[in-house]
mmCIF file of C-alpha atoms and ligand atoms in Angstrom:
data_model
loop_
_atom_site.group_PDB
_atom_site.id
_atom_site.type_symbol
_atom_site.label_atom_id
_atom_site.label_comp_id
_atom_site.label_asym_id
_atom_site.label_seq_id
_atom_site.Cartn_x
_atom_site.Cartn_y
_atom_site.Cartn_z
ATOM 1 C CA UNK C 25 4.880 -5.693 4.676
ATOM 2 C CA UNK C 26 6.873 -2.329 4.648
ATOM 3 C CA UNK C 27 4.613 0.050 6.418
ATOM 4 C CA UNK C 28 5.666 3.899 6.393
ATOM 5 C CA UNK C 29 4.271 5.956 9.163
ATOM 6 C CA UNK C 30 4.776 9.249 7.643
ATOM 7 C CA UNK C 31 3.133 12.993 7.999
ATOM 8 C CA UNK C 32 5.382 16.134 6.134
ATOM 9 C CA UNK C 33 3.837 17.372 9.801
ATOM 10 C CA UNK C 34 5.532 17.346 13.243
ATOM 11 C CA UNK C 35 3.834 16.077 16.590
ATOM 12 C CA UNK C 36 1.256 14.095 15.306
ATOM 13 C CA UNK C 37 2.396 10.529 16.652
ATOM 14 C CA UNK C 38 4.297 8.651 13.983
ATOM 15 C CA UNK C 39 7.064 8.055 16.412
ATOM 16 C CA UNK C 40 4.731 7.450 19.059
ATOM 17 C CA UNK C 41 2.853 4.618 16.857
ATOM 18 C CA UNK C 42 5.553 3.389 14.641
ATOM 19 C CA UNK C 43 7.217 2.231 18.494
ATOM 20 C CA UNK C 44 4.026 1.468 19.205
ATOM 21 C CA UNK C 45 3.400 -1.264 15.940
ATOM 22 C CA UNK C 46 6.449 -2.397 15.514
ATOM 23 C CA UNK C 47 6.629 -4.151 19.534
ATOM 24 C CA UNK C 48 3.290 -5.261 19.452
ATOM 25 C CA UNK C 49 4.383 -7.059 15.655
ATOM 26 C CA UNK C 50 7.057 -8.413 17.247
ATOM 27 C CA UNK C 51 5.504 -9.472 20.069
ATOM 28 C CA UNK C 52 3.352 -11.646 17.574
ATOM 29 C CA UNK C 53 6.386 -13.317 16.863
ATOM 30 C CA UNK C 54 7.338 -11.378 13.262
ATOM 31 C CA UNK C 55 10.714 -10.784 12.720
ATOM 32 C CA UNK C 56 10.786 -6.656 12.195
ATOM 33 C CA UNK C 57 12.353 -3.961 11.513
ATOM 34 C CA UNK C 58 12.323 -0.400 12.741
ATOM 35 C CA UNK C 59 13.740 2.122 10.120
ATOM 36 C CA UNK C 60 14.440 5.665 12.111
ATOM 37 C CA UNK C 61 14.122 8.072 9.199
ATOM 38 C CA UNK C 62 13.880 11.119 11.129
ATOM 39 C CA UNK C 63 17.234 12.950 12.051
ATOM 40 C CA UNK C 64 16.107 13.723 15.777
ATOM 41 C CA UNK C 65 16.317 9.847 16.503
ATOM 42 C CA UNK C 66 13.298 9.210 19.111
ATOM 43 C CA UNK C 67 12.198 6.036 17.495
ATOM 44 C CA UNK C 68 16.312 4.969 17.953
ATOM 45 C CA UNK C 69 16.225 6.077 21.504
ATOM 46 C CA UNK C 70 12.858 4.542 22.661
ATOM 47 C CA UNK C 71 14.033 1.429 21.518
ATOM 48 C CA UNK C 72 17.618 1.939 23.186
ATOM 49 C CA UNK C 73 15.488 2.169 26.428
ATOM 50 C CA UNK C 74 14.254 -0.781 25.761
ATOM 51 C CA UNK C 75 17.414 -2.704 24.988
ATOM 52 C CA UNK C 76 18.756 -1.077 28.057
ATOM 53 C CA UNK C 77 15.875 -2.078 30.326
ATOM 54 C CA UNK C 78 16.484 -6.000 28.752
ATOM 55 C CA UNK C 79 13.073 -6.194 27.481
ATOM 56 C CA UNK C 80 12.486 -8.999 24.642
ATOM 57 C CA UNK C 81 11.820 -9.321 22.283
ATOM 58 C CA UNK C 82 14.497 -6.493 21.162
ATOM 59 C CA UNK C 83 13.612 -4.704 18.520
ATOM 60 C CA UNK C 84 16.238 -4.227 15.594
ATOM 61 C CA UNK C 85 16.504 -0.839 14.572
ATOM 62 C CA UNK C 86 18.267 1.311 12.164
ATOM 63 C CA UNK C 87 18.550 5.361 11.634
ATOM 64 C CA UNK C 88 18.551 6.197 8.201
ATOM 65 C CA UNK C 89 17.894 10.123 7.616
ATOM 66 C CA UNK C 90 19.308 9.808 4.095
ATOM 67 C CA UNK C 91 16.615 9.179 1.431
ATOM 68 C CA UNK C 92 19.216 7.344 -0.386
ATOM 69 C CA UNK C 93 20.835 5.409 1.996
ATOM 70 C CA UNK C 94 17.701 4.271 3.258
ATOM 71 C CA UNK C 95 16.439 3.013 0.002
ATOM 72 C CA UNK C 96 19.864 0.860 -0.468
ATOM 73 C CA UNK C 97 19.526 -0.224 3.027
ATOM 74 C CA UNK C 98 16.372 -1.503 2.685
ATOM 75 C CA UNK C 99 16.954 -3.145 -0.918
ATOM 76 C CA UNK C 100 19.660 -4.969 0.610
ATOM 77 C CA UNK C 101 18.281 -5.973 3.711
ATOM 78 C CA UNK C 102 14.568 -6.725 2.743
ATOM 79 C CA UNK C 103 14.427 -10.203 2.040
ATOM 80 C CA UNK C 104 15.922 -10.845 6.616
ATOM 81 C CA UNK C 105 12.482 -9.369 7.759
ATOM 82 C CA UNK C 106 9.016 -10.364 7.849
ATOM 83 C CA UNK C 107 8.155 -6.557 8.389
ATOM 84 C CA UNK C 108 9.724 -2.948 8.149
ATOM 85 C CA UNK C 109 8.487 -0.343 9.753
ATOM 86 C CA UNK C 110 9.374 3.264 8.817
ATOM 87 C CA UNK C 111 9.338 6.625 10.931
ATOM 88 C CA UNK C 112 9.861 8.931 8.614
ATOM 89 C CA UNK C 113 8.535 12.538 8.776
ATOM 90 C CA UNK C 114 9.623 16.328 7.906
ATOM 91 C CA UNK C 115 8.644 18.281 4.915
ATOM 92 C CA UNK C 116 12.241 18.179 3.730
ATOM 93 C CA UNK C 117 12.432 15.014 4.055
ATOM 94 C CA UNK C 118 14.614 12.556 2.077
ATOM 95 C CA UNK C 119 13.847 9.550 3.764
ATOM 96 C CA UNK C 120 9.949 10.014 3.909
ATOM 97 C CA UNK C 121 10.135 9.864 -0.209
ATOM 98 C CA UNK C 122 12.625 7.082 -0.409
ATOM 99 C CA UNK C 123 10.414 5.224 1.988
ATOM 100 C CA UNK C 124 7.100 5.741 -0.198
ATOM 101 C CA UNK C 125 8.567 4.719 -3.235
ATOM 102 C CA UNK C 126 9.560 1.001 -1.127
ATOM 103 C CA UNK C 127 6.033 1.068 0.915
ATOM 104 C CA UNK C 128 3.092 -1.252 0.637
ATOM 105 C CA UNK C 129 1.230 0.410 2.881
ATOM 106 C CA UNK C 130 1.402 4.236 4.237
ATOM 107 C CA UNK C 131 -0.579 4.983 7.401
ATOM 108 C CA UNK C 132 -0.569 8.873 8.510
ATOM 109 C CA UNK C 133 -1.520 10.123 11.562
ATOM 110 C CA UNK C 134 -3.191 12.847 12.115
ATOM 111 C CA UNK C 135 -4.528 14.926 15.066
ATOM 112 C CA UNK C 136 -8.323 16.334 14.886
ATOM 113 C CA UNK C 137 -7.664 19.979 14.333
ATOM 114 C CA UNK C 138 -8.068 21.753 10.494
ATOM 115 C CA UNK C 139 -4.553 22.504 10.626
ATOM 116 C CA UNK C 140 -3.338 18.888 10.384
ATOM 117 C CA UNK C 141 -6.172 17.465 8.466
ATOM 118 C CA UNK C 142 -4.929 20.403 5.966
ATOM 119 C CA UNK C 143 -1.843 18.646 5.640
ATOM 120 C CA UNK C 144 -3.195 15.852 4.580
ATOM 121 C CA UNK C 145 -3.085 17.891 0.915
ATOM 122 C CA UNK C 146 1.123 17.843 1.386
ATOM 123 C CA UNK C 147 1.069 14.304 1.795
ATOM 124 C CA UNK C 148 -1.439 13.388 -1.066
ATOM 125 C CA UNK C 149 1.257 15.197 -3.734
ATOM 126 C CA UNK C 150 3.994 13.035 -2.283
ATOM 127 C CA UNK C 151 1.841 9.410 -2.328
ATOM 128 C CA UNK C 152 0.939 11.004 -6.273
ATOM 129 C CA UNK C 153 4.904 11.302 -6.958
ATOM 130 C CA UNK C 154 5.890 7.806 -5.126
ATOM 131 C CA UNK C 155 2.687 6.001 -7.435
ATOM 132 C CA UNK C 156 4.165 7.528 -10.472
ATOM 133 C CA UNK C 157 7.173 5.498 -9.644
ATOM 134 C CA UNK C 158 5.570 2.696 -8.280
ATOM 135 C CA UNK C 159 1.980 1.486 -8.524
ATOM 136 C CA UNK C 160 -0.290 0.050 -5.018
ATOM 137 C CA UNK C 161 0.935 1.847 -2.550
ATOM 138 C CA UNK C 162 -2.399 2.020 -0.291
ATOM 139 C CA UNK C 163 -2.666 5.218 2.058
ATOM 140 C CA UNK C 164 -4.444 5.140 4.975
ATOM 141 C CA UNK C 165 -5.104 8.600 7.430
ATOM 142 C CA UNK C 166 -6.036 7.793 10.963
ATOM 143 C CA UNK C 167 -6.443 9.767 14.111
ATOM 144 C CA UNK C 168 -4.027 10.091 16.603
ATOM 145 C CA UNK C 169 -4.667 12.233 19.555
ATOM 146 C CA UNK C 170 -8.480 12.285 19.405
ATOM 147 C CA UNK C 171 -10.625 13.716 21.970
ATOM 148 C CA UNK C 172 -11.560 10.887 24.861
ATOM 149 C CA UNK C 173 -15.280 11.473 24.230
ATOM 150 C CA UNK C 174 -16.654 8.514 21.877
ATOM 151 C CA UNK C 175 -18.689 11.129 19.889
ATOM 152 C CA UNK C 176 -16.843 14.477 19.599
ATOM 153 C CA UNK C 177 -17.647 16.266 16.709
ATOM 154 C CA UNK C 178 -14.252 17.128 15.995
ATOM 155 C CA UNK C 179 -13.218 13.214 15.307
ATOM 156 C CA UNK C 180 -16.377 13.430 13.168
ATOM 157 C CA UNK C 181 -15.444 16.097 11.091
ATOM 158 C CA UNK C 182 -11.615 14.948 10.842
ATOM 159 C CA UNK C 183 -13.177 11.737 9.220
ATOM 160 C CA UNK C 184 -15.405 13.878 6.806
ATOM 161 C CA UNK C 185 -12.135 15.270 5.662
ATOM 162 C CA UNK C 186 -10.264 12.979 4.611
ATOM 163 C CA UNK C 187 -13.016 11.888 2.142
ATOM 164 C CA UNK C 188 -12.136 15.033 0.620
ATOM 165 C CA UNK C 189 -8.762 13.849 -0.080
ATOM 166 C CA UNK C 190 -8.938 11.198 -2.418
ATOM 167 C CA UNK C 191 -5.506 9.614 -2.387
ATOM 168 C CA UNK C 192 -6.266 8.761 1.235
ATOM 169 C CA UNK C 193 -8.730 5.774 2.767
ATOM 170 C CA UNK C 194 -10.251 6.623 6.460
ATOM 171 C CA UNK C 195 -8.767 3.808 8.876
ATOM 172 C CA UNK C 196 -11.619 3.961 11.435
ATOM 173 C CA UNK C 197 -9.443 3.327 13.983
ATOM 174 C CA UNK C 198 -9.068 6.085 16.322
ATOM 175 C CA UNK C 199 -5.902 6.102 18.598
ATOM 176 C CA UNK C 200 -6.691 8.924 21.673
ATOM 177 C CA UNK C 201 -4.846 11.099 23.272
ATOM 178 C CA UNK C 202 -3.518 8.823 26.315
ATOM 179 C CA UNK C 203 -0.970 9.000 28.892
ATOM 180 C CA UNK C 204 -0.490 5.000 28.452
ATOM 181 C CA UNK C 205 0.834 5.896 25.112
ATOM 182 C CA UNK C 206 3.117 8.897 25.902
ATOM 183 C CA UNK C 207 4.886 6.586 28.759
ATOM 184 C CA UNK C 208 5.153 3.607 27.093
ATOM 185 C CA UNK C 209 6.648 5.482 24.038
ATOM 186 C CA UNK C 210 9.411 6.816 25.773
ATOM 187 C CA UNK C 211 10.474 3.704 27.318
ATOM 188 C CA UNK C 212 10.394 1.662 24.751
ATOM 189 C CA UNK C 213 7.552 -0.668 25.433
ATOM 190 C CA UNK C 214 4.315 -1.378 23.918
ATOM 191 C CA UNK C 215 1.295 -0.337 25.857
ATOM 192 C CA UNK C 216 0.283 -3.826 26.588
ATOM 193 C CA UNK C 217 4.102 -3.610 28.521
ATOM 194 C CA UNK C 218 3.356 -1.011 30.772
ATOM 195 C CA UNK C 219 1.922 -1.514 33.980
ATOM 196 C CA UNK C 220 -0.570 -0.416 35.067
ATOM 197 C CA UNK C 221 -2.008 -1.570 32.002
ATOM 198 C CA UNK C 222 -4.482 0.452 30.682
ATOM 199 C CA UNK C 223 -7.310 -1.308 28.927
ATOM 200 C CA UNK C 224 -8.255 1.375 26.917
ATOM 201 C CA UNK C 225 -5.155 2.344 25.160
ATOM 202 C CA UNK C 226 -4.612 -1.352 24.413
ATOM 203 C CA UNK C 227 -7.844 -1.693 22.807
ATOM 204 C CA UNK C 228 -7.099 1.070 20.362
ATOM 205 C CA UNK C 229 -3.779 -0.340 19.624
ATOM 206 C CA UNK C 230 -5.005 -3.759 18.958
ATOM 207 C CA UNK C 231 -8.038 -2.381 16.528
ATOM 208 C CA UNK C 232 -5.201 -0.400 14.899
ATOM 209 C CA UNK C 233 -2.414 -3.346 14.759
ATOM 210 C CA UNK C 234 -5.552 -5.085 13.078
ATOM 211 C CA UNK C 235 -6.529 -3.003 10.625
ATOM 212 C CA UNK C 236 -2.854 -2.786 9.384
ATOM 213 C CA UNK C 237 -1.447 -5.841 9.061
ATOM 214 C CA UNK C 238 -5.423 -6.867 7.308
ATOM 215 C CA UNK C 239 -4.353 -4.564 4.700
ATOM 216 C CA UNK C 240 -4.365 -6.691 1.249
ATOM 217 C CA UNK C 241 -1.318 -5.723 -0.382
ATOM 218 C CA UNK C 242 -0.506 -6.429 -3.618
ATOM 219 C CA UNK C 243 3.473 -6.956 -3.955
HETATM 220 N N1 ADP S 321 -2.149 8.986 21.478
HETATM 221 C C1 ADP S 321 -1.342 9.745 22.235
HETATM 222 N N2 ADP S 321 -1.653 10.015 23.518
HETATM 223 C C2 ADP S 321 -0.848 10.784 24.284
HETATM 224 N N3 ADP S 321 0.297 11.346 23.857
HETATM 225 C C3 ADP S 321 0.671 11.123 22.585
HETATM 226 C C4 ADP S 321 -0.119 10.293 21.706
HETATM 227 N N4 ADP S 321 0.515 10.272 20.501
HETATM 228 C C5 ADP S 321 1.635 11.020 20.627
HETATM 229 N N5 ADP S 321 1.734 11.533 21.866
HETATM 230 C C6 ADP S 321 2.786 12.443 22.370
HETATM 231 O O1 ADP S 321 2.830 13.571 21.499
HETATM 232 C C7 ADP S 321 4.183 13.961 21.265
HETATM 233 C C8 ADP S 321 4.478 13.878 19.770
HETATM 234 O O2 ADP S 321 4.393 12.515 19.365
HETATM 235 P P1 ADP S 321 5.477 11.869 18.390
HETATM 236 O O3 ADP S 321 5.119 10.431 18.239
HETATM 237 O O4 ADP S 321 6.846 12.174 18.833
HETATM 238 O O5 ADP S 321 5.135 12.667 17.054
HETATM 239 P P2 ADP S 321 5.951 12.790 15.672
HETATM 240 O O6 ADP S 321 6.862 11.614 15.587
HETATM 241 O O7 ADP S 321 4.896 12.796 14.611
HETATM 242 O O8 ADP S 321 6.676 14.096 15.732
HETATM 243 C C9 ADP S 321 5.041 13.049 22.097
HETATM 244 O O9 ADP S 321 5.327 13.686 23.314
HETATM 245 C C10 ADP S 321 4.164 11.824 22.326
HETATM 246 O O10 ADP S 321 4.462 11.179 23.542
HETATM 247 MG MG1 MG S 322 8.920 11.531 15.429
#
């Protein structure tokens, strides 16, 4: 599967779950690839943290802000992985259309405040452009940073939203805010690594991981 984890918005955890996915994939034994299509690099250097703290499996990764070098790269390169994983992000960004014209699946994270679901709208034009060149790409919004309490409102309403958006499924997978998953991102480890381990944050991850790589694809 090529997976983009993509938002034309900043701070909203594709970094943070795109580390996050692509360990936990490999730790099921798939042979993937993490694509760093954002010019600041924090996907590269979580996972040189990890290569530097000798964790295994390694994670191959690759930094690819150029839209067009990206989409070469990953013609080229496809056929080595079971799985690539894209970080791609910024509203100028090259990469995050190169990588939705290649995707089978796009999953965008989004934090439960009306400004973000709001965006939402930016990223529905660009899955419209990338399925004028491509048919199936599925889209999928789900929560990132969502309040702790099992019933808040706000994750509620976020939900309600993206019904409004019709280019997008709901993944009814909430991922909350967490310090499990700050940590572990910036070392490089899933948070199923990290010790203490905290249940919690695993369960989300694994109910996420799930719901992903279920995803019928049609390519
Ligand atoms: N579920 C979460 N719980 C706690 N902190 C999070 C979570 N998701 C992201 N963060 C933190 O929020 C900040 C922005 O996340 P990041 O993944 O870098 O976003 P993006 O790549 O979309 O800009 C980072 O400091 C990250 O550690
Ligand atoms: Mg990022």
């Amino acid at each position: 599967m090529i997976l983009t984890i993509g938002n034309t918005k900043g701070g909203v955890g594709k970094t943070t779950l795109a580390v996050q996915l692509a360990i936990a994939r490999a730790l099921a034994g798939r042979d993937v690839w993490l694509i760093d299509g954002d010019r600041q690099g924090t996907a590269t250097a979580a996972i040189a943290a990890r290569a530097e703290a000798e964790r295994q499996p390694g994670i191959a990764c690759a930094q690819y802000p150029d839209g067009p070098t990206l989409r070469g790269q990953v013609q080229q390169q496809r056929g080595k992985f079971d799985d690539i994983i894209i970080d791609a992000g910024g509203r100028d960004s090259t990469a995050l259309r190169a990588a939705l014209v290649l995707s089978d699946v796009l999953l965008v994270p989004f934090a439960p405040r009306s400004y973000d679901v709001w965006a939402l709208d930016d990223m529905a034009a660009l899955v419209d452009e990338a399925r004028s060149v491509r048919d199936g790409l599925r889209a999928f919004a789900v929560l990132n940073l969502a309040d702790a309490g099992e019933h808040s409102a706000d994750n509620a309403e976020a939900a309600a939203a993206v019904a409004d958006v019709p280019q997008f499924e709901y993944l009814p997978t909430p991922i909350r805010r967490r310090k499990a998953f700050s940590n572990a991102g910036g070392a490089g480890l899933a948070v199923a690594e990290l010790a203490p381990r905290d249940p919690k944050a695993c369960g989300e991850l694994d109910a996420l991981f799930s719901a992903v790589f279920n995803i019928q694809i049609t390519a």
